[in-house]
PDB file of C-alpha atoms in Angstrom:
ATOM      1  CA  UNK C   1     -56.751 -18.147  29.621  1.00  0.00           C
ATOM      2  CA  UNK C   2     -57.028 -21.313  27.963  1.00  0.00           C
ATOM      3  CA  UNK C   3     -53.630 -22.151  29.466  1.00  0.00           C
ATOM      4  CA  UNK C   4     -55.073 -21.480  32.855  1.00  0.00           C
ATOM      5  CA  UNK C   5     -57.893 -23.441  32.653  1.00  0.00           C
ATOM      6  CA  UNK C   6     -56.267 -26.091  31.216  1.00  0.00           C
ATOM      7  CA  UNK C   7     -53.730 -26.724  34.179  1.00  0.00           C
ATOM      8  CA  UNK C   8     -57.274 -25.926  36.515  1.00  0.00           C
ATOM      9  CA  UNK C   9     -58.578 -28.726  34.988  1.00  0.00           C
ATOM     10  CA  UNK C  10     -55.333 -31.157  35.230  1.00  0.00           C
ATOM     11  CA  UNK C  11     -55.257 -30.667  38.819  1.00  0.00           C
ATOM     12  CA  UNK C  12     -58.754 -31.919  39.755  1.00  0.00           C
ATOM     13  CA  UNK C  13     -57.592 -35.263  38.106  1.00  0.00           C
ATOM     14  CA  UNK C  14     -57.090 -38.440  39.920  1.00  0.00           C
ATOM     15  CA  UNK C  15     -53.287 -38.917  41.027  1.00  0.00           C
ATOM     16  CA  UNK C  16     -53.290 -41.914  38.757  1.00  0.00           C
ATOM     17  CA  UNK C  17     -54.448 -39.857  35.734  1.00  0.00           C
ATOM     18  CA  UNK C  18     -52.372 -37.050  36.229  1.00  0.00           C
ATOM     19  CA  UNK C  19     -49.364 -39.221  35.885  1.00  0.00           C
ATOM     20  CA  UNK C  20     -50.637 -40.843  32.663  1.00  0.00           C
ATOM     21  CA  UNK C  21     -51.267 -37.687  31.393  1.00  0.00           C
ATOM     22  CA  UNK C  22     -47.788 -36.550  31.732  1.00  0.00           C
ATOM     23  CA  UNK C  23     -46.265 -39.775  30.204  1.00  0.00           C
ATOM     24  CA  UNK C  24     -48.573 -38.673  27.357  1.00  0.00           C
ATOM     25  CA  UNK C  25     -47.301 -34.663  27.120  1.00  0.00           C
ATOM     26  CA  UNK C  26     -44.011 -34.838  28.096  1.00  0.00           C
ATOM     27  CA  UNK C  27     -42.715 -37.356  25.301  1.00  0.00           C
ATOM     28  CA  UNK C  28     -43.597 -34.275  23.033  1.00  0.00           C
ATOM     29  CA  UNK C  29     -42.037 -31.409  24.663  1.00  0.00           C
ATOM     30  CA  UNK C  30     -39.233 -30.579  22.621  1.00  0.00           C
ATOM     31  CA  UNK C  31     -37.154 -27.382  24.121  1.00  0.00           C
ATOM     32  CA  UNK C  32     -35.243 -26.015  20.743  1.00  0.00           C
ATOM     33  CA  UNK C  33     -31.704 -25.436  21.615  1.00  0.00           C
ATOM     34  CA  UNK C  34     -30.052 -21.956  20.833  1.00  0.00           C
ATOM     35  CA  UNK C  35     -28.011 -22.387  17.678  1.00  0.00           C
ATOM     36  CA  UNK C  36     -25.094 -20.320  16.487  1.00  0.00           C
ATOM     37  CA  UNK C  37     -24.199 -20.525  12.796  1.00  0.00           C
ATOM     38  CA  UNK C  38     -20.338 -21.425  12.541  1.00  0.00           C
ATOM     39  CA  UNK C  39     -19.700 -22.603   9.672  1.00  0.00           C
ATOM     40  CA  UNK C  40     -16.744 -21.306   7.660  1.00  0.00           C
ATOM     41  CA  UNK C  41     -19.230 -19.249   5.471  1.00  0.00           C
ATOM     42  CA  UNK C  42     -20.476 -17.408   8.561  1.00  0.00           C
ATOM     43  CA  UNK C  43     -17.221 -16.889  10.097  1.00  0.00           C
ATOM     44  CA  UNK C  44     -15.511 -15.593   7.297  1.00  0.00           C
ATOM     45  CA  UNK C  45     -18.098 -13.237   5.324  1.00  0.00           C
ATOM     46  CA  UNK C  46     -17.931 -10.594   7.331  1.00  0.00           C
ATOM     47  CA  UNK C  47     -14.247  -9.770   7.282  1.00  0.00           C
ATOM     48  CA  UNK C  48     -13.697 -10.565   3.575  1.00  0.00           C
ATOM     49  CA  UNK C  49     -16.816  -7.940   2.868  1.00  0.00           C
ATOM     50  CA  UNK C  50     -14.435  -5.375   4.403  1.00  0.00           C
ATOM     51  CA  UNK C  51     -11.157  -6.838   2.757  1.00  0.00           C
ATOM     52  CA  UNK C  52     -13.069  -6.408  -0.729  1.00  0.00           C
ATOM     53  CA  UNK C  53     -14.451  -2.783   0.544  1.00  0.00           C
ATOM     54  CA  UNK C  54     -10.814  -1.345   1.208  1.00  0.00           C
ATOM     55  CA  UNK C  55      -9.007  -2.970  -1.775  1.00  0.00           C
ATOM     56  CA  UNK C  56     -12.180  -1.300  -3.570  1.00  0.00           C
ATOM     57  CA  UNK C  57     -11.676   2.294  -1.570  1.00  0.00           C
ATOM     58  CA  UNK C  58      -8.022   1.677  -2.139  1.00  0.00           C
ATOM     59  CA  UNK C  59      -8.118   1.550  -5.783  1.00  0.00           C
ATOM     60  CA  UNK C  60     -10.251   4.193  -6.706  1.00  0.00           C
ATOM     61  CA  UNK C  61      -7.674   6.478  -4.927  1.00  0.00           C
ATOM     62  CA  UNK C  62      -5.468   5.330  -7.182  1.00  0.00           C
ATOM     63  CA  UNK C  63      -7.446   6.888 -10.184  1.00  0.00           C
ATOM     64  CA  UNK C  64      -9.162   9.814  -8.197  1.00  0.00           C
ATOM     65  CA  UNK C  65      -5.992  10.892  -7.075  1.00  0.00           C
ATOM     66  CA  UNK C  66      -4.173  10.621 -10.946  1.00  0.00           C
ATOM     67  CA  UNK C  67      -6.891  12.883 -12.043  1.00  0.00           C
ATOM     68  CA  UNK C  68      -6.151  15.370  -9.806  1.00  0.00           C
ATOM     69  CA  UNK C  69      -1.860  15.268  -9.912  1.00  0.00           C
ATOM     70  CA  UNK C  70      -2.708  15.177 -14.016  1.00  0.00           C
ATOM     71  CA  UNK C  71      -5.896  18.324 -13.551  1.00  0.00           C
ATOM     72  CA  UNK C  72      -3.660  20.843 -11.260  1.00  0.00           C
ATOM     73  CA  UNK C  73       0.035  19.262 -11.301  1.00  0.00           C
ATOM     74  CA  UNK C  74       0.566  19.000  -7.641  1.00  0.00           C
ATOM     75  CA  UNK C  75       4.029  17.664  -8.581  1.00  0.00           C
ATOM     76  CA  UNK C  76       3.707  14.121  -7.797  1.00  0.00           C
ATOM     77  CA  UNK C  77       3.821  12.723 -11.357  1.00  0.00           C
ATOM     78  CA  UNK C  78       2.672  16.181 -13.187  1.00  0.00           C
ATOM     79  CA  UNK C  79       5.168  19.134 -12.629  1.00  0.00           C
ATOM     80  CA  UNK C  80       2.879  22.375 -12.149  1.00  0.00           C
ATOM     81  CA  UNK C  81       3.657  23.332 -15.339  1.00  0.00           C
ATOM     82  CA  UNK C  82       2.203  20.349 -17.491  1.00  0.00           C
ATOM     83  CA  UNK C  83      -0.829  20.004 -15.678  1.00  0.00           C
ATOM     84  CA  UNK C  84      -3.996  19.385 -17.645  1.00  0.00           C
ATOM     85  CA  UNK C  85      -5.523  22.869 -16.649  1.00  0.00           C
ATOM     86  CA  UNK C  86      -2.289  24.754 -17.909  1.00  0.00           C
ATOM     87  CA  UNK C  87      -2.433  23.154 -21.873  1.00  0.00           C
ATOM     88  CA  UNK C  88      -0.682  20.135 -20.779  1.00  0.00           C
ATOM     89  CA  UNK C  89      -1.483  16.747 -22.657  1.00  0.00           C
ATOM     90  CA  UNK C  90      -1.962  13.556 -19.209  1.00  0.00           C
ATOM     91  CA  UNK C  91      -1.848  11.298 -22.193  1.00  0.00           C
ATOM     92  CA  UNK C  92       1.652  12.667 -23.526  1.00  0.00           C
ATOM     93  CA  UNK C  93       4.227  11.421 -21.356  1.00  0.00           C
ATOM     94  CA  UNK C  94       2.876   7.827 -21.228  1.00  0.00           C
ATOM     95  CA  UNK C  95       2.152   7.517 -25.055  1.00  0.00           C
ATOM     96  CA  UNK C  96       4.928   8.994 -25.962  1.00  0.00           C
ATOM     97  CA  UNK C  97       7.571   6.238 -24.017  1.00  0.00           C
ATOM     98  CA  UNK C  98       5.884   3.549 -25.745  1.00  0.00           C
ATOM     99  CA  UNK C  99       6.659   4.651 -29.243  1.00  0.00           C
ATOM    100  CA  UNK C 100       9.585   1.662 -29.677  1.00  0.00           C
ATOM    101  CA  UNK C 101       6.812  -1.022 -28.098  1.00  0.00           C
ATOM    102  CA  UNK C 102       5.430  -3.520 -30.260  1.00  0.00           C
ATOM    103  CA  UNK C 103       2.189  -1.496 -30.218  1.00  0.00           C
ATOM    104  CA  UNK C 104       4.187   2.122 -30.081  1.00  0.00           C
ATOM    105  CA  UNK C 105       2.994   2.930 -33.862  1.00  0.00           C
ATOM    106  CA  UNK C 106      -0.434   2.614 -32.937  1.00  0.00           C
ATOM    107  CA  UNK C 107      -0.545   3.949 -29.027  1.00  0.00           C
ATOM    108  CA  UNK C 108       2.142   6.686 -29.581  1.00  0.00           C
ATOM    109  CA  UNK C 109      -0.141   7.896 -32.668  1.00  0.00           C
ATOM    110  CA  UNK C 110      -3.121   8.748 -29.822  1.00  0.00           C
ATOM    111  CA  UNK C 111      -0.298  11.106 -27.563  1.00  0.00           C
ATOM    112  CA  UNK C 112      -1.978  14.713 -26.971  1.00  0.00           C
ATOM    113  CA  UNK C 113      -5.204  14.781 -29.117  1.00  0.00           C
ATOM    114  CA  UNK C 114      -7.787  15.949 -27.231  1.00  0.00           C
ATOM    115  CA  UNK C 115     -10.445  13.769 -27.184  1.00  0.00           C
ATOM    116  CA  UNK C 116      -7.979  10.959 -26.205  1.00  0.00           C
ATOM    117  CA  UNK C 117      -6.578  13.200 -23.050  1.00  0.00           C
ATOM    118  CA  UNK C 118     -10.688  14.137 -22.403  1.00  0.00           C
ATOM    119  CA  UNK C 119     -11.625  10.447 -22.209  1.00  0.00           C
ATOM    120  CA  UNK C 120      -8.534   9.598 -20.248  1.00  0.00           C
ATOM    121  CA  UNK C 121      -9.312  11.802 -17.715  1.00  0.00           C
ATOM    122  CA  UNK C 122     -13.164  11.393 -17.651  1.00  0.00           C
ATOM    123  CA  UNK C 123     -12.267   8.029 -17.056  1.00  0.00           C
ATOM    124  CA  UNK C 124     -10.158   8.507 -13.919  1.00  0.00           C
ATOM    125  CA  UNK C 125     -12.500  10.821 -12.318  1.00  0.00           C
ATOM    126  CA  UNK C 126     -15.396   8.505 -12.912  1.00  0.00           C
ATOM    127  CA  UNK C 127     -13.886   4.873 -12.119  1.00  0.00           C
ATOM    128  CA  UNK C 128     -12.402   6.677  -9.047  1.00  0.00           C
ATOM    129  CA  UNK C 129     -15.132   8.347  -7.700  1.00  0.00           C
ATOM    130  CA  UNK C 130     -17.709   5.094  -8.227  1.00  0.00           C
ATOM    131  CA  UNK C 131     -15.078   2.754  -6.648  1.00  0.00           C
ATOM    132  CA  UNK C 132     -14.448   5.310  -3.571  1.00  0.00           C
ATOM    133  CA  UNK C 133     -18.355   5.229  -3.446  1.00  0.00           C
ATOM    134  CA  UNK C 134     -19.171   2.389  -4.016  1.00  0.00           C
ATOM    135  CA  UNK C 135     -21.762   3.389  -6.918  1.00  0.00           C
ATOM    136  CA  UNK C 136     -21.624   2.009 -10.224  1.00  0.00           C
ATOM    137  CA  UNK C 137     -19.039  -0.254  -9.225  1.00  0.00           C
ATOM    138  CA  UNK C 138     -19.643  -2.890 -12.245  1.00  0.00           C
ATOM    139  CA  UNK C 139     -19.381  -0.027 -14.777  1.00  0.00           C
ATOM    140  CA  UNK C 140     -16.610   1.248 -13.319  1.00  0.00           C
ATOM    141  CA  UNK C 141     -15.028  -1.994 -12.926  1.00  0.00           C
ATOM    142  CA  UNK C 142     -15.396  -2.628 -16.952  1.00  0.00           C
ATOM    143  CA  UNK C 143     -14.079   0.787 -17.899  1.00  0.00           C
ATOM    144  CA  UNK C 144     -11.218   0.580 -15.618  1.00  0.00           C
ATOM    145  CA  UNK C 145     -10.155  -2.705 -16.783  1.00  0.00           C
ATOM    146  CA  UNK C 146     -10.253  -1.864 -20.272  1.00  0.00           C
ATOM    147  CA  UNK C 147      -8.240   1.001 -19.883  1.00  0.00           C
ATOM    148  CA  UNK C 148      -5.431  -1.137 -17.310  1.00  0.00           C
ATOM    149  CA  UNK C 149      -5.453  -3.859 -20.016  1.00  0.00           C
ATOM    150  CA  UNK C 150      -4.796  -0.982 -23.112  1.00  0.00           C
ATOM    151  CA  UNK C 151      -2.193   0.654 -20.971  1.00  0.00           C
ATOM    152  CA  UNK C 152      -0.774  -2.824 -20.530  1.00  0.00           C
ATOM    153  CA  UNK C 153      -0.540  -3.722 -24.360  1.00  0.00           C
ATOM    154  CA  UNK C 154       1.063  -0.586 -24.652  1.00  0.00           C
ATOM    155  CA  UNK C 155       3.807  -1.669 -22.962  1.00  0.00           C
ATOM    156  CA  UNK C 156       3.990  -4.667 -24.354  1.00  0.00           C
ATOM    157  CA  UNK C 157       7.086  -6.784 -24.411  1.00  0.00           C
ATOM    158  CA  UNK C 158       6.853  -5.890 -20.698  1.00  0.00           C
ATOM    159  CA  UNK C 159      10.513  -5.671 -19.244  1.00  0.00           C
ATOM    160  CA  UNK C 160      10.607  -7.583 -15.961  1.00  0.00           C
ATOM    161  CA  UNK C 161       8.161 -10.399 -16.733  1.00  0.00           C
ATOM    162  CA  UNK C 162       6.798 -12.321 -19.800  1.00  0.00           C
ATOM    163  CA  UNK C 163       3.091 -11.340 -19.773  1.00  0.00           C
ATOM    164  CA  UNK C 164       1.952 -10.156 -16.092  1.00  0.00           C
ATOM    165  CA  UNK C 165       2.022  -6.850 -14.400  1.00  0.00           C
ATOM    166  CA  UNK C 166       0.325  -4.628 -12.278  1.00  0.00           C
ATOM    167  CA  UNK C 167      -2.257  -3.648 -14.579  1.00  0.00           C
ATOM    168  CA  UNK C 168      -3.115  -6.850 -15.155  1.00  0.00           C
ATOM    169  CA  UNK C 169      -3.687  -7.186 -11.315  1.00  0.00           C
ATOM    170  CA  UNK C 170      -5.163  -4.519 -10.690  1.00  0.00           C
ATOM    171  CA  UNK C 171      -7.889  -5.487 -13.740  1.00  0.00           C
ATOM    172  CA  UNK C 172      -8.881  -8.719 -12.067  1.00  0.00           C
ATOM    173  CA  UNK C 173      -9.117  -7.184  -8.782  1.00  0.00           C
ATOM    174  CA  UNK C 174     -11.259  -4.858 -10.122  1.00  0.00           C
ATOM    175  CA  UNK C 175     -13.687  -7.761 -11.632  1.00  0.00           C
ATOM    176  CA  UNK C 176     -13.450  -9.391  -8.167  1.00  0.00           C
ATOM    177  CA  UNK C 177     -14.822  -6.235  -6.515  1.00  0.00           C
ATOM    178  CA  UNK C 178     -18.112  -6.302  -9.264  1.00  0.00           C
ATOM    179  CA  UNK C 179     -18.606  -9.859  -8.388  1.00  0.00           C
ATOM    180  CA  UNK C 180     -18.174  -9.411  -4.437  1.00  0.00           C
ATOM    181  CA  UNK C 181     -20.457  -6.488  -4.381  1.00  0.00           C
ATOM    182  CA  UNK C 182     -17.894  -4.634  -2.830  1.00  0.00           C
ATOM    183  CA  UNK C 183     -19.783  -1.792  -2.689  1.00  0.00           C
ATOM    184  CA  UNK C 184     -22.146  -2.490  -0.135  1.00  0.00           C
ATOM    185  CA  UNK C 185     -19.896  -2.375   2.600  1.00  0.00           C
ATOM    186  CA  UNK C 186     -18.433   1.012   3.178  1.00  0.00           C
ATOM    187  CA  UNK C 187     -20.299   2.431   0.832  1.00  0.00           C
ATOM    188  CA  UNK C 188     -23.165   3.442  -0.551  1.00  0.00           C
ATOM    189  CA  UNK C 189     -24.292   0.421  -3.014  1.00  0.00           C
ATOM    190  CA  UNK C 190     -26.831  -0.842  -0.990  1.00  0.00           C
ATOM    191  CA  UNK C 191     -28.538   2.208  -0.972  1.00  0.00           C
ATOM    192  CA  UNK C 192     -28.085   2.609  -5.071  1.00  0.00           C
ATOM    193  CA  UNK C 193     -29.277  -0.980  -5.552  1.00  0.00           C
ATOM    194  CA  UNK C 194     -32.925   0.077  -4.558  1.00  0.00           C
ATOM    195  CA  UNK C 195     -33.575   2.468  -7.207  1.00  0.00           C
ATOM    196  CA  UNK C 196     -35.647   2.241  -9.988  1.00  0.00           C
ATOM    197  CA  UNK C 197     -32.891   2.931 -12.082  1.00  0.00           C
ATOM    198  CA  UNK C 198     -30.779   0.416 -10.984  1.00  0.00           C
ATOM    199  CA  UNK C 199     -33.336  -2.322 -10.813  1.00  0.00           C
ATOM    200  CA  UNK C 200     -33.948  -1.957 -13.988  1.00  0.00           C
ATOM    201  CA  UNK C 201     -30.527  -1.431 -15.304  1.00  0.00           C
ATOM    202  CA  UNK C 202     -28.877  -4.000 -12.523  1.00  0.00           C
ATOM    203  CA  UNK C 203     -25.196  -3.064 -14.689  1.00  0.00           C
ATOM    204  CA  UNK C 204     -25.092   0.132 -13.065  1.00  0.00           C
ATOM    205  CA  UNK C 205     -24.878  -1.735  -9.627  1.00  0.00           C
TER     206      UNK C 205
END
């Protein structure tokens, strides 16, 4: 209305005054142009949130699915006959080979006790099924990178390189994916950062 009235008012002006006041508005009148954001930040978030998000799926197959070859011996790496719900050790085989290492004495000493093969296994299930979820993805990237980095000093002199191997790689992928926040993006950690317990306990992230 006031709008209205305003222009009302404008046009009962003299000719000579309605041109002055133009000179006087116009000056002003700033149209803001339509911006897109294109800076390499903006262009290149997006598809390295899904790059982290797969490598992040992709890994926790990796330990969901040795869980389950090690639980029921689907004869992958576990023959039916060894598999962890038929007596069989999933620390055994892997301890065992490392006995002439520079560790062996120590890491071949651990080979079929039972709370070693329960914590193994614990550990697969959970790192795999956080990662694949993308809950608890810090947690799980802690736990899984202390176990790649024992497995890899239990190899240790490794055979086909001075110092680096896949464990090792997969370990600081794994801290990548906390850092990234992989888990918001085809997953669920969005979600699971806006509980309570989280906020409070922002490791469990």
């Amino acid at each position: 209305m006031a709008t209205i009235e305003g222009r009302h008012q404008r046009n009962h002006l003299p000719e000579a005054d309605r041109r002055e006041l133009d000179r006087t508005i116009a000056p002003h009148t700033v149209i803001a142009p339509h911006t897109v954001d294109i800076t390499p930040h903006a262009v290149t978030a997006r598809p390295a949130a899904y790059a982290w998000a797969l490598a992040r799926i992709a890994i926790g197959w990796v330990f969901l699915w040795a869980f389950l070859d090690k639980t029921f011996g689907w004869g992958f790496a576990t023959p039916a006959d060894k598999a962890w719900i038929q007596g069989g050790s999933p620390t055994t085989g892997f301890l065992k080979g490392t006995a002439d290492n520079a560790l062996g004495g120590f890491f071949a000493g651990l080979a079929g006790q039972g709370w070693v093969d329960l914590l193994f296994m614990l550990g697969l299930l959970g790192i795999g099924a956080a990662l694949i979820l993308g809950a608890g993805v810090r947690i799980a990237a802690v736990a899984g990178g202390l176990m790649l980095v024992l497995m890899w000093a239990a190899e240790l002199p490794l055979a086909t390189n001075p110092f680096m191997d896949e464990h090792i790689v997969y370990a600081i992928v794994l801290a990548g994916l906390a850092m990234a926040n992989a888990g918001d993006t085809l997953g669920i950690g969005t979600r699971w950062g806006r509980t309570a317990l989280v906020k409070r306990l922002p490791i469990l992230k």
